[in-house]
Amino acid sequence: MDGHLMATDPTNHMWKPIGPASEGPASDSTASETPPDRWVGHDPSKRFPIYTRGNAGEVYPEVFTPLSFSIAAEAGERSMRAAILASGLIRPDELDALPITTAVGSGVFGGYSYLNLSIQRTASARMPGGKAEDADVNFLGVGDPPPHVPIDGEKNIRASLAGLGYVIKLLRTKSVPELAQDQAAVDTYLASLGPLDAADADLFDLTEEFMAFFEELFTRHLKISFAAGITIAVLTNLCEQLLDDGPLAVQLLAGLGGVDSAAPSVEMWKLSRIATGEPAVDAAFDAGVSGLMERLEAEPAAAGFRTAFRTFLDSFGSRGPNEWDTAFDTWETRPELALALIDRMRSTDESHDPSAQLDRLGADRVTLEAATLERVPRLMRRVFIRALRSAQLFSQSRERTKTTVVRAIHGARLRNMELDRRLSEKGGGQKGDLWFLVIDEVDAYLEDPASFADTIAERRALHARLDERIPPFFFDTKQPALDQWELRSAELAPVEVGEVIQGLPGCLGVARGKARVVLDPADPMGLEPGEILVAPLTDPSWTPLFVAAEGVVVDVGAVMSHAVIVSRELGIPCAVSVTNATRRIPDGAMIEVDGSTGTVTIIET
């Protein structure tokens, strides 16, 4: 078996590989051995061999399903390569010989998504004035990664000159008109989708034109993401070199407004105020999230809340845990996910109003900007302003492109979920069976879903095995065998009173309170006002919990992570890359998080 996607022959249920088993020429080929799980995945690269869950784990925290992988694998890799080449820091001839099944930008190994750290390090090393480890700061912020081993030809004057030109271009950018164009294109796409009562075959429409559209959107998102990382790095370096204060860059990006990941929190806050202002709605929430939607539908006094909630879902229904993968529910397909977050806001006092926080932080940032520019040497002031404005622009734009892609994915999700419902009923299966097929099997499944029962059962069992374990955060060329992965259920030594756990600064400020360990944003019921949210990782579905929390501690994360972006937008003291915080800090322990130093101090257990 090789490391590629494995498909099942529906006639004999035997595993067989799809695609070639090696990467390009012998000089950079890595023969794939039988993966411990026989699951979906790419081939690793010998030339760019180090992979990390950093950053990739926030976008795809769960095990990939076969369908999602088989749809997205090649298009995603093409998008990654296009974005990488756009900077000029990696030359086309360095990638031309590598087949699309090789994970150059990012890849899936053992069912989990990984970022290729080697190629990011190579690009950082070629950046004028940069070094390979700059990539670690942007994307990791955690653990002990394998050391960087320079590739042959890492010092490349053509690439460095191209990278310099790319940076100059970014610093001169004042707007990104493609954002509005992409939004309009997605609006047109969503409006063009047929009704959900269409024929089965029409619900699953993946034409080449359709896939090219998604690839274009994703490529834009990646290019903007890389631009954000580079401009933030430039701003950080300027703050360090000119003012001896690298962390100042994060403060200058706080309270920008217009950051899409924070927008749902503002609207959820308004819904929480509607709920607390109407006794009947408040009482419906008090009875618990289970059955809440039905109670609200039956309550005449809840008409105002229902109308506002439907408007919210129209705007933000595409968001939710694992929102990049159509296999997972969002706030629209499972409204209880959103209602649970609104519930946690109900008892939070007005000082946590995200709109007020944004106004305050925005005013503070303007004041800080003026004071900072006075300190910048006059000859460097123009360059500093350009770096600041471009970092702010691309930080906002990155979140906008993410929202645009997620909205498009949601259109496909609604149709796929309806098809899954029909076929699981027809074949006597269960919800989600569709995603345990690969795309080449879908037509046969439409004809006879029952014939895939054994195939789906086998793949569900393999998926469950992977879900029980924590994939290695790093690996070099070859992912360790599955039995070497740590079990999620394994207990670690708990923290001790007085212990200080070192992480990375996320958002400035100090917060003290009880630690509330939340492993799933769909089940945040223990989080109370004044408590500190301790989470394994965060994506936009976690954002509303930031509003309800006094502070935030996250197991992983770096400068480009979601937790940092949102915490600085909402003014919540935050520390990221606090390794194993969710597994070592007892629920209910008294802790103090210092967002300026990235430390978590254990006060009482």
Coordinates of C-alpha atoms in Angstrom, one line a residue:
M1 CA 0.0 0.0 0.0
D2 CA 1.1 3.6 -0.6
G3 CA 0.4 6.8 1.1
H4 CA -2.2 8.0 -1.4
L5 CA -5.9 8.0 -1.0
M6 CA -7.1 4.4 -0.8
A7 CA -10.4 3.5 -2.6
T8 CA -12.5 0.4 -2.3
D9 CA -13.5 -1.6 -5.3
P10 CA -17.3 -2.0 -4.6
T11 CA -17.3 -5.5 -6.2
N12 CA -14.8 -7.1 -3.8
H13 CA -14.2 -4.5 -1.1
M14 CA -10.4 -4.8 -1.5
W15 CA -8.2 -1.7 -0.9
K16 CA -6.3 -0.4 -3.9
P17 CA -4.2 2.8 -4.3
I18 CA -5.2 5.7 -6.5
G19 CA -2.4 7.4 -8.3
P20 CA 1.4 6.8 -8.5
A21 CA 3.4 5.6 -5.6
S22 CA 6.4 7.9 -5.7
E23 CA 7.4 11.5 -6.1
G24 CA 9.0 12.5 -9.4
P25 CA 12.6 11.6 -10.2
A26 CA 14.9 9.5 -8.0
S27 CA 16.7 12.6 -6.8
D28 CA 13.6 13.6 -4.8
S29 CA 11.5 10.5 -4.5
T30 CA 10.2 9.1 -1.3
A31 CA 8.7 5.7 -1.6
S32 CA 5.6 5.6 0.6
E33 CA 5.3 2.7 3.0
T34 CA 2.1 1.2 4.3
P35 CA 0.6 3.9 6.5
P36 CA -0.4 2.7 9.9
D37 CA -4.0 3.5 9.2
R38 CA -4.4 2.9 5.4
W39 CA -6.2 6.2 5.3
V40 CA -6.3 9.1 2.9
G41 CA -3.1 11.1 2.3
H42 CA -0.3 12.5 0.2
D43 CA 3.2 11.5 -0.5
P44 CA 5.9 13.3 1.5
S45 CA 8.7 15.2 -0.2
K46 CA 12.4 14.3 0.3
R47 CA 13.5 17.8 -0.8
F48 CA 11.1 19.6 1.6
P49 CA 10.7 16.9 4.3
I50 CA 9.5 18.5 7.5
Y51 CA 5.8 18.8 8.2
T52 CA 3.9 20.3 11.1
R53 CA 0.4 20.4 12.4
G54 CA 1.0 24.1 13.2
N55 CA -1.6 26.4 11.6
A56 CA -2.9 23.5 9.5
G57 CA -4.5 21.9 12.6
E58 CA -6.6 25.0 13.2
V59 CA -8.1 24.8 9.7
Y60 CA -8.6 21.0 9.7
P61 CA -8.5 19.8 13.4
E62 CA -10.3 16.5 12.7
V63 CA -9.5 13.4 10.7
F64 CA -10.2 13.9 7.0
T65 CA -13.0 11.9 5.5
P66 CA -12.3 10.1 2.2
L67 CA -14.8 12.2 0.2
S68 CA -13.5 15.5 1.5
F69 CA -9.9 14.5 0.7
S70 CA -10.6 13.1 -2.7
I71 CA -12.4 16.3 -3.7
A72 CA -9.9 18.8 -2.3
A73 CA -6.5 17.1 -2.4
E74 CA -5.3 18.1 -5.9
A75 CA -7.1 21.4 -6.1
G76 CA -5.7 22.3 -2.6
E77 CA -2.1 21.4 -3.6
R78 CA -2.4 23.4 -6.8
S79 CA -3.6 26.4 -4.9
M80 CA -0.8 26.1 -2.4
R81 CA 1.8 25.9 -5.1
A82 CA 0.4 28.9 -6.9
A83 CA 0.5 30.9 -3.7
I84 CA 4.0 29.8 -2.9
L85 CA 5.3 30.7 -6.3
A86 CA 3.6 34.1 -6.3
S87 CA 6.2 35.4 -3.9
G88 CA 9.1 34.5 -6.1
L89 CA 11.0 33.0 -3.1
I90 CA 10.5 29.5 -4.4
R91 CA 11.4 29.1 -8.1
P92 CA 9.1 27.2 -10.5
D93 CA 11.8 24.8 -11.5
E94 CA 12.0 23.6 -7.9
L95 CA 8.5 22.4 -8.0
D96 CA 8.0 21.4 -11.7
A97 CA 9.2 17.8 -11.3
L98 CA 7.1 17.1 -8.2
P99 CA 3.7 15.4 -9.0
I100 CA 0.6 16.9 -7.6
T101 CA 0.3 14.0 -5.2
T102 CA 3.4 15.3 -3.3
A103 CA 2.6 17.6 -0.4
V104 CA 4.7 20.7 -1.2
G105 CA 2.5 23.3 0.4
S106 CA 0.4 21.3 2.7
G107 CA -0.7 17.7 2.9
V108 CA -2.7 15.0 4.6
F109 CA -0.8 12.2 6.5
G110 CA -2.5 9.6 8.6
G111 CA -5.7 11.4 7.9
Y112 CA -4.6 14.7 9.5
S113 CA -3.7 18.0 7.8
Y114 CA -0.1 19.2 7.9
L115 CA 1.8 22.3 6.7
N116 CA 5.1 21.8 4.9
L117 CA 7.4 23.6 7.2
S118 CA 10.5 23.0 5.1
I119 CA 9.3 25.0 2.2
Q120 CA 8.1 27.8 4.5
R121 CA 11.6 27.9 6.1
T122 CA 13.3 27.9 2.7
A123 CA 11.2 30.9 1.6
S124 CA 11.9 32.7 4.9
A125 CA 15.7 32.0 4.6
R126 CA 15.6 33.6 1.1
M127 CA 13.8 36.7 2.3
P128 CA 16.3 39.7 2.4
G129 CA 17.2 40.0 6.0
G130 CA 15.3 36.9 7.0
K131 CA 16.2 33.5 8.4
A132 CA 14.6 30.1 8.2
E133 CA 13.4 30.2 11.8
D134 CA 11.1 33.2 11.0
A135 CA 8.7 30.6 9.6
D136 CA 8.6 28.9 13.0
V137 CA 7.5 32.1 14.7
N138 CA 4.7 32.7 12.2
F139 CA 3.2 29.2 11.9
L140 CA 4.3 27.2 15.0
G141 CA 5.0 28.8 18.3
V142 CA 5.0 25.4 20.0
G143 CA 7.1 22.4 20.6
D144 CA 10.6 21.4 19.6
P145 CA 10.6 21.2 15.8
P146 CA 13.3 19.3 13.9
P147 CA 16.2 21.5 13.1
H148 CA 16.3 23.2 9.7
V149 CA 18.7 21.6 7.3
P150 CA 19.3 24.0 4.3
I151 CA 18.4 22.5 1.0
D152 CA 20.7 22.5 -1.9
G153 CA 20.6 25.9 -3.5
E154 CA 18.8 27.5 -0.5
K155 CA 20.8 30.7 -1.0
N156 CA 19.4 31.8 -4.3
I157 CA 20.0 35.4 -5.4
R158 CA 17.3 35.3 -8.0
A159 CA 14.7 34.2 -5.5
S160 CA 15.9 36.8 -2.9
L161 CA 15.6 39.6 -5.5
A162 CA 12.2 38.4 -6.5
G163 CA 11.2 38.2 -2.8
L164 CA 12.4 41.8 -2.3
G165 CA 10.3 42.9 -5.2
Y166 CA 7.3 41.0 -3.8
V167 CA 7.7 42.7 -0.4
I168 CA 7.9 46.2 -2.0
K169 CA 4.8 45.4 -4.0
L170 CA 2.9 44.4 -0.8
L171 CA 4.1 47.5 1.0
R172 CA 2.7 49.6 -1.8
T173 CA -0.7 47.9 -1.8
K174 CA -3.5 50.1 -0.6
S175 CA -6.5 48.0 -1.4
V176 CA -7.5 44.5 -2.5
P177 CA -10.4 44.9 -4.9
E178 CA -10.5 41.2 -5.6
L179 CA -12.2 40.7 -2.2
A180 CA -15.4 42.3 -3.3
Q181 CA -15.2 40.6 -6.7
D182 CA -14.9 37.2 -5.0
Q183 CA -17.8 37.9 -2.7
A184 CA -20.0 38.8 -5.7
A185 CA -18.9 35.7 -7.5
V186 CA -19.9 33.5 -4.5
D187 CA -23.2 35.3 -4.3
T188 CA -23.8 34.5 -7.9
Y189 CA -22.8 30.9 -7.3
L190 CA -25.1 30.4 -4.3
A191 CA -28.0 32.0 -6.2
S192 CA -27.4 29.6 -9.1
L193 CA -27.7 26.4 -7.0
G194 CA -30.8 24.4 -7.7
P195 CA -33.4 23.5 -5.1
L196 CA -32.7 20.9 -2.4
D197 CA -35.5 18.8 -3.8
A198 CA -33.5 18.2 -7.0
A199 CA -32.6 14.8 -8.3
D200 CA -29.9 12.9 -6.5
A201 CA -27.3 13.3 -9.3
D202 CA -28.0 17.0 -9.5
L203 CA -27.3 17.5 -5.9
F204 CA -23.7 16.2 -6.3
D205 CA -22.4 18.4 -9.1
L206 CA -18.6 18.6 -9.3
T207 CA -17.9 19.8 -12.8
E208 CA -14.5 21.0 -13.8
E209 CA -15.8 24.5 -14.0
F210 CA -17.2 24.2 -10.5
M211 CA -13.9 22.9 -9.1
A212 CA -11.9 25.6 -10.9
F213 CA -14.0 28.2 -9.2
F214 CA -13.2 26.9 -5.7
E215 CA -9.6 26.5 -6.6
E216 CA -9.5 30.2 -7.6
L217 CA -11.1 31.3 -4.3
F218 CA -8.7 29.2 -2.3
T219 CA -5.7 30.4 -4.2
R220 CA -6.7 34.0 -3.4
H221 CA -7.1 33.1 0.3
L222 CA -3.6 31.5 0.4
K223 CA -2.0 34.4 -1.4
I224 CA -3.5 36.9 1.0
S225 CA -2.6 34.7 4.0
F226 CA 1.1 34.6 2.9
A227 CA 1.0 38.4 2.3
A228 CA -0.3 38.9 5.8
G229 CA 2.4 36.7 7.3
I230 CA 5.1 38.6 5.3
T231 CA 3.9 42.1 6.1
I232 CA 3.5 41.3 9.8
A233 CA 7.0 39.9 9.8
V234 CA 8.3 43.1 8.2
L235 CA 6.4 45.2 10.7
T236 CA 7.7 43.1 13.6
N237 CA 11.3 43.4 12.4
L238 CA 11.0 47.2 12.1
C239 CA 9.6 47.4 15.6
E240 CA 12.5 45.3 16.9
Q241 CA 15.2 47.1 14.9
L242 CA 14.0 50.7 15.3
L243 CA 12.3 50.6 18.7
D244 CA 13.7 47.5 20.3
D245 CA 10.1 46.3 20.8
G246 CA 9.0 43.5 18.5
P247 CA 5.8 42.7 20.4
L248 CA 4.6 46.2 19.7
A249 CA 3.6 45.0 16.2
V250 CA 0.7 42.9 17.7
Q251 CA -0.6 46.0 19.6
L252 CA -0.6 48.0 16.4
L253 CA -2.9 45.4 14.8
A254 CA -5.5 45.4 17.6
G255 CA -9.0 46.8 17.3
L256 CA -8.8 47.2 13.5
G257 CA -12.5 46.5 12.9
G258 CA -13.7 44.7 9.8
V259 CA -12.2 41.4 10.9
D260 CA -14.8 38.8 9.8
S261 CA -13.9 36.2 12.4
A262 CA -15.0 38.7 15.1
A263 CA -18.3 39.8 13.4
P264 CA -20.5 36.8 14.6
S265 CA -19.6 37.7 18.2
V266 CA -21.1 41.2 17.8
E267 CA -24.4 39.8 16.5
M268 CA -24.5 37.0 19.1
W269 CA -24.0 39.5 21.8
K270 CA -27.1 41.4 20.5
L271 CA -29.1 38.1 20.5
S272 CA -28.0 37.4 24.1
R273 CA -29.3 40.9 25.1
I274 CA -32.7 40.1 23.4
A275 CA -32.8 36.8 25.3
T276 CA -32.1 38.4 28.7
G277 CA -34.6 41.2 28.0
E278 CA -37.5 38.9 27.4
P279 CA -38.4 36.7 30.4
A280 CA -40.0 33.9 28.4
V281 CA -36.9 33.6 26.1
D282 CA -34.6 33.8 29.1
A283 CA -36.6 31.0 30.8
A284 CA -36.4 28.9 27.6
F285 CA -32.6 29.2 27.7
D286 CA -32.5 28.4 31.4
A287 CA -34.0 25.0 30.6
G288 CA -31.0 24.0 28.6
V289 CA -29.8 24.0 25.0
S290 CA -31.3 20.6 24.3
G291 CA -34.7 21.1 22.8
L292 CA -34.3 24.9 23.0
M293 CA -35.1 25.5 19.3
E294 CA -38.4 23.7 19.8
R295 CA -39.3 25.7 22.9
L296 CA -38.5 29.0 21.2
E297 CA -40.7 28.0 18.2
A298 CA -43.6 27.3 20.5
E299 CA -43.2 30.4 22.6
P300 CA -45.2 33.4 21.2
A301 CA -43.1 35.9 23.2
A302 CA -40.0 34.6 21.4
A303 CA -41.1 35.9 18.0
G304 CA -38.6 38.8 18.1
F305 CA -35.7 36.5 19.0
R306 CA -36.6 34.0 16.3
T307 CA -36.6 36.7 13.7
A308 CA -33.3 38.1 14.8
F309 CA -31.8 34.6 15.0
R310 CA -32.9 33.7 11.5
T311 CA -31.3 36.9 10.2
F312 CA -28.1 35.9 12.1
L313 CA -28.2 32.5 10.4
D314 CA -28.7 34.1 7.0
S315 CA -25.5 36.0 7.5
F316 CA -23.4 33.6 9.5
G317 CA -24.9 30.1 9.1
S318 CA -21.9 28.9 7.2
R319 CA -19.7 29.2 10.3
G320 CA -19.1 26.5 12.8
P321 CA -16.6 23.8 14.0
N322 CA -14.5 22.4 11.1
E323 CA -16.3 24.7 8.7
W324 CA -13.9 24.0 5.9
D325 CA -15.2 20.4 5.6
T326 CA -18.7 19.7 4.3
A327 CA -18.9 16.6 6.5
F328 CA -19.5 18.8 9.6
D329 CA -22.5 20.7 10.8
T330 CA -22.5 24.5 11.0
W331 CA -24.7 27.0 12.8
E332 CA -27.3 26.7 10.1
T333 CA -27.4 22.9 9.8
R334 CA -27.4 22.6 13.6
P335 CA -28.6 25.8 15.2
E336 CA -28.0 24.4 18.7
L337 CA -24.3 25.0 18.1
A338 CA -24.9 28.8 17.9
L339 CA -27.5 28.8 20.7
A340 CA -25.1 27.2 23.1
L341 CA -22.7 30.1 22.5
I342 CA -25.4 32.7 22.9
D343 CA -26.4 31.0 26.1
R344 CA -22.9 31.6 27.6
M345 CA -23.1 35.3 26.8
R346 CA -26.4 35.8 28.6
S347 CA -24.9 36.2 32.1
T348 CA -21.9 38.2 30.9
D349 CA -22.0 41.9 32.0
E350 CA -22.0 44.9 29.7
S351 CA -18.2 45.4 30.1
H352 CA -17.8 42.5 27.6
D353 CA -19.9 44.1 24.9
P354 CA -17.7 43.3 21.8
S355 CA -18.8 46.5 20.0
A356 CA -17.7 48.7 22.9
Q357 CA -14.5 46.7 23.2
L358 CA -13.8 47.3 19.5
D359 CA -14.4 51.0 19.9
R360 CA -12.1 51.2 22.9
L361 CA -9.3 49.2 21.3
G362 CA -9.6 51.2 18.1
A363 CA -9.2 54.4 19.9
D364 CA -6.2 53.0 21.9
R365 CA -4.6 51.8 18.7
V366 CA -4.9 55.2 17.1
T367 CA -3.3 56.8 20.1
L368 CA -0.5 54.2 20.2
E369 CA 0.1 54.7 16.5
A370 CA 0.7 58.4 16.9
A371 CA 3.0 57.8 19.9
T372 CA 4.9 55.1 18.0
L373 CA 5.5 57.2 14.9
E374 CA 6.9 60.0 17.0
R375 CA 9.6 57.4 18.2
V376 CA 10.4 56.2 14.7
P377 CA 13.4 57.9 13.1
R378 CA 12.2 60.4 10.6
L379 CA 14.1 58.8 7.7
M380 CA 12.4 55.5 8.3
R381 CA 8.9 56.8 9.1
R382 CA 7.5 56.5 5.6
V383 CA 8.7 52.8 5.4
F384 CA 7.3 52.1 8.8
I385 CA 3.9 53.6 7.9
R386 CA 3.7 51.5 4.7
A387 CA 4.6 48.3 6.7
L388 CA 1.9 49.1 9.3
R389 CA -0.8 49.9 6.8
S390 CA -0.1 46.8 4.6
A391 CA 0.0 44.5 7.7
Q392 CA -3.3 45.9 8.8
L393 CA -4.8 45.6 5.3
F394 CA -3.7 42.0 4.7
S395 CA -4.7 40.9 8.3
Q396 CA -8.3 42.1 7.6
S397 CA -8.2 40.8 4.0
R398 CA -7.1 37.3 5.1
E399 CA -10.2 36.9 7.3
R400 CA -12.4 38.2 4.5
T401 CA -11.1 35.7 2.0
K402 CA -11.6 32.9 4.5
T403 CA -15.2 33.9 5.0
T404 CA -15.8 34.0 1.3
V405 CA -14.4 30.5 0.8
V406 CA -16.4 29.1 3.7
R407 CA -19.7 30.6 2.3
A408 CA -19.0 28.8 -1.0
I409 CA -18.3 25.5 0.8
H410 CA -21.5 25.9 2.7
G411 CA -23.5 25.9 -0.5
A412 CA -22.1 22.5 -1.4
R413 CA -22.5 21.3 2.2
L414 CA -26.3 21.9 2.2
R415 CA -26.7 19.9 -1.0
N416 CA -24.4 17.1 0.1
M417 CA -26.1 16.7 3.4
E418 CA -29.5 16.4 1.7
L419 CA -28.1 13.8 -0.6
D420 CA -26.5 12.0 2.3
R421 CA -29.9 12.0 4.2
R422 CA -31.7 10.4 1.2
L423 CA -29.1 7.8 0.4
S424 CA -28.5 6.7 4.0
E425 CA -32.3 6.1 4.3
K426 CA -32.4 4.3 1.0
G427 CA -29.4 2.0 1.9
G428 CA -30.2 1.5 5.5
G429 CA -27.1 3.4 6.6
Q430 CA -26.5 6.3 8.9
K431 CA -25.9 10.0 8.7
G432 CA -22.5 10.9 7.2
D433 CA -22.1 7.7 5.2
L434 CA -21.6 9.7 2.0
W435 CA -18.3 11.1 3.3
F436 CA -16.8 7.7 3.7
L437 CA -16.6 7.2 -0.1
V438 CA -14.1 8.7 -2.5
I439 CA -15.4 10.8 -5.4
D440 CA -14.9 8.0 -8.0
E441 CA -17.4 5.8 -6.0
V442 CA -20.2 8.3 -5.7
D443 CA -22.0 7.4 -9.0
A444 CA -22.1 3.7 -8.0
Y445 CA -23.3 4.7 -4.5
L446 CA -26.1 6.7 -6.0
E447 CA -27.3 3.6 -7.9
D448 CA -27.0 1.1 -5.0
P449 CA -26.0 2.6 -1.6
A450 CA -26.5 -0.7 0.3
S451 CA -23.7 -2.3 -1.6
F452 CA -21.2 -0.1 0.1
A453 CA -22.2 -1.0 3.6
D454 CA -19.1 -3.1 4.3
T455 CA -16.8 -0.5 2.8
I456 CA -18.3 2.3 4.9
A457 CA -18.2 0.2 8.1
E458 CA -14.5 -0.5 7.5
R459 CA -13.7 3.1 6.9
R460 CA -15.7 4.3 9.9
A461 CA -13.7 1.9 12.1
L462 CA -10.4 3.2 10.7
H463 CA -11.5 6.8 11.2
A464 CA -12.4 6.0 14.8
R465 CA -8.9 4.6 15.4
L466 CA -7.3 7.7 14.2
D467 CA -9.6 9.9 16.2
E468 CA -8.5 8.2 19.4
R469 CA -4.9 9.4 19.0
I470 CA -3.0 12.7 18.8
P471 CA -1.0 12.9 15.5
P472 CA 2.6 13.9 16.0
F473 CA 3.0 17.7 15.8
F474 CA 6.1 17.3 13.6
F475 CA 7.6 14.7 11.4
D476 CA 10.6 14.5 9.1
T477 CA 9.9 12.5 5.8
K478 CA 8.1 9.7 7.5
Q479 CA 5.2 9.9 9.9
P480 CA 5.6 7.6 12.9
A481 CA 3.5 4.4 13.1
L482 CA 0.1 4.8 14.6
D483 CA 0.9 2.9 17.8
Q484 CA 3.5 5.5 18.6
W485 CA 0.9 8.3 18.6
E486 CA -0.2 9.4 22.0
L487 CA -3.7 8.4 23.0
R488 CA -6.0 11.4 23.7
S489 CA -7.2 9.6 26.9
A490 CA -3.6 9.4 28.3
E491 CA -3.2 11.5 31.5
L492 CA -0.3 13.9 32.0
A493 CA 1.2 15.1 35.2
P494 CA -1.0 17.9 36.6
V495 CA 0.3 21.4 37.2
E496 CA 1.5 22.4 40.7
V497 CA 0.6 25.6 42.6
G498 CA 3.1 28.3 41.7
E499 CA 4.1 26.7 38.4
V500 CA 4.5 29.0 35.5
I501 CA 3.8 27.6 32.1
Q502 CA 5.5 29.5 29.3
G503 CA 3.6 30.2 26.1
L504 CA 3.6 33.0 23.6
P505 CA 1.9 36.4 23.8
G506 CA -1.5 36.6 22.1
C507 CA -3.1 39.8 23.3
L508 CA -1.8 42.1 26.0
G509 CA -3.5 42.2 29.4
V510 CA -3.6 40.2 32.6
A511 CA -6.6 38.1 33.7
R512 CA -7.1 36.0 36.8
G513 CA -9.9 33.6 37.3
K514 CA -11.0 29.9 37.4
A515 CA -9.8 27.8 34.5
R516 CA -12.6 26.4 32.4
V517 CA -11.3 23.7 30.2
V518 CA -13.5 23.4 27.1
L519 CA -12.7 20.8 24.5
D520 CA -15.6 21.4 22.1
P521 CA -17.2 24.8 21.3
A522 CA -20.5 22.9 20.9
D523 CA -20.4 22.0 24.6
P524 CA -19.3 25.2 26.5
M525 CA -21.8 24.8 29.3
G526 CA -19.4 25.1 32.1
L527 CA -18.0 28.5 31.1
E528 CA -19.1 31.3 33.5
P529 CA -18.4 35.0 33.6
G530 CA -15.0 35.8 35.1
E531 CA -13.5 32.4 34.1
I532 CA -10.6 31.8 31.8
L533 CA -11.2 29.7 28.7
V534 CA -8.6 27.0 28.3
A535 CA -8.9 25.4 24.8
P536 CA -6.9 22.9 22.7
L537 CA -7.1 25.2 19.6
T538 CA -9.6 27.7 18.2
D539 CA -11.3 28.4 14.9
P540 CA -14.0 31.0 14.2
S541 CA -16.6 28.8 15.9
W542 CA -14.8 29.5 19.2
T543 CA -14.9 33.3 18.8
P544 CA -18.1 34.0 20.8
L545 CA -16.7 32.2 23.8
F546 CA -13.9 34.8 23.9
V547 CA -16.5 37.4 24.6
A548 CA -17.8 35.4 27.6
A549 CA -14.3 34.7 29.0
E550 CA -12.1 36.8 31.1
G551 CA -9.0 35.5 29.4
V552 CA -8.0 32.8 26.9
V553 CA -5.3 30.1 27.0
V554 CA -4.7 27.8 24.0
D555 CA -2.6 24.7 23.7
V556 CA -1.2 25.7 20.3
G557 CA -0.9 28.8 18.1
A558 CA 1.4 31.5 16.8
V559 CA 1.4 35.0 15.3
M560 CA -0.9 33.9 12.5
S561 CA -3.3 31.8 14.6
H562 CA -7.0 32.5 14.9
A563 CA -6.8 32.9 18.7
V564 CA -4.3 35.8 18.4
I565 CA -6.3 37.5 15.6
V566 CA -9.6 37.4 17.5
S567 CA -8.2 38.1 21.0
R568 CA -6.5 41.3 19.9
E569 CA -9.6 42.3 18.0
L570 CA -11.8 41.9 21.1
G571 CA -9.2 42.9 23.7
I572 CA -9.1 39.6 25.6
P573 CA -5.9 38.7 27.4
C574 CA -4.6 35.7 25.6
A575 CA -1.6 33.3 25.7
V576 CA -1.1 30.7 22.9
S577 CA 1.3 27.8 22.5
V578 CA 0.8 26.9 26.2
T579 CA 1.6 23.2 25.5
N580 CA -0.8 20.7 26.9
A581 CA -2.7 23.3 28.9
T582 CA -6.0 21.5 28.5
R583 CA -4.5 18.2 29.7
R584 CA -2.5 19.6 32.6
I585 CA -4.5 22.4 34.1
P586 CA -7.4 21.0 36.2
D587 CA -10.9 22.4 35.4
G588 CA -11.7 24.9 38.1
A589 CA -8.1 25.7 39.0
M590 CA -7.3 29.4 39.8
I591 CA -4.9 30.7 37.2
E592 CA -3.5 34.0 35.9
V593 CA -2.8 34.6 32.2
D594 CA -0.5 37.4 31.2
G595 CA -1.0 38.1 27.5
S596 CA 2.1 40.4 27.3
T597 CA 4.5 37.6 28.3
G598 CA 2.5 34.5 27.2
T599 CA 2.7 33.0 30.7
V600 CA 0.1 31.1 32.7
T601 CA 0.6 31.0 36.5
I602 CA -1.1 28.4 38.7
I603 CA -2.5 30.2 41.7
E604 CA -4.6 27.4 43.3
T605 CA -5.7 24.0 42.3

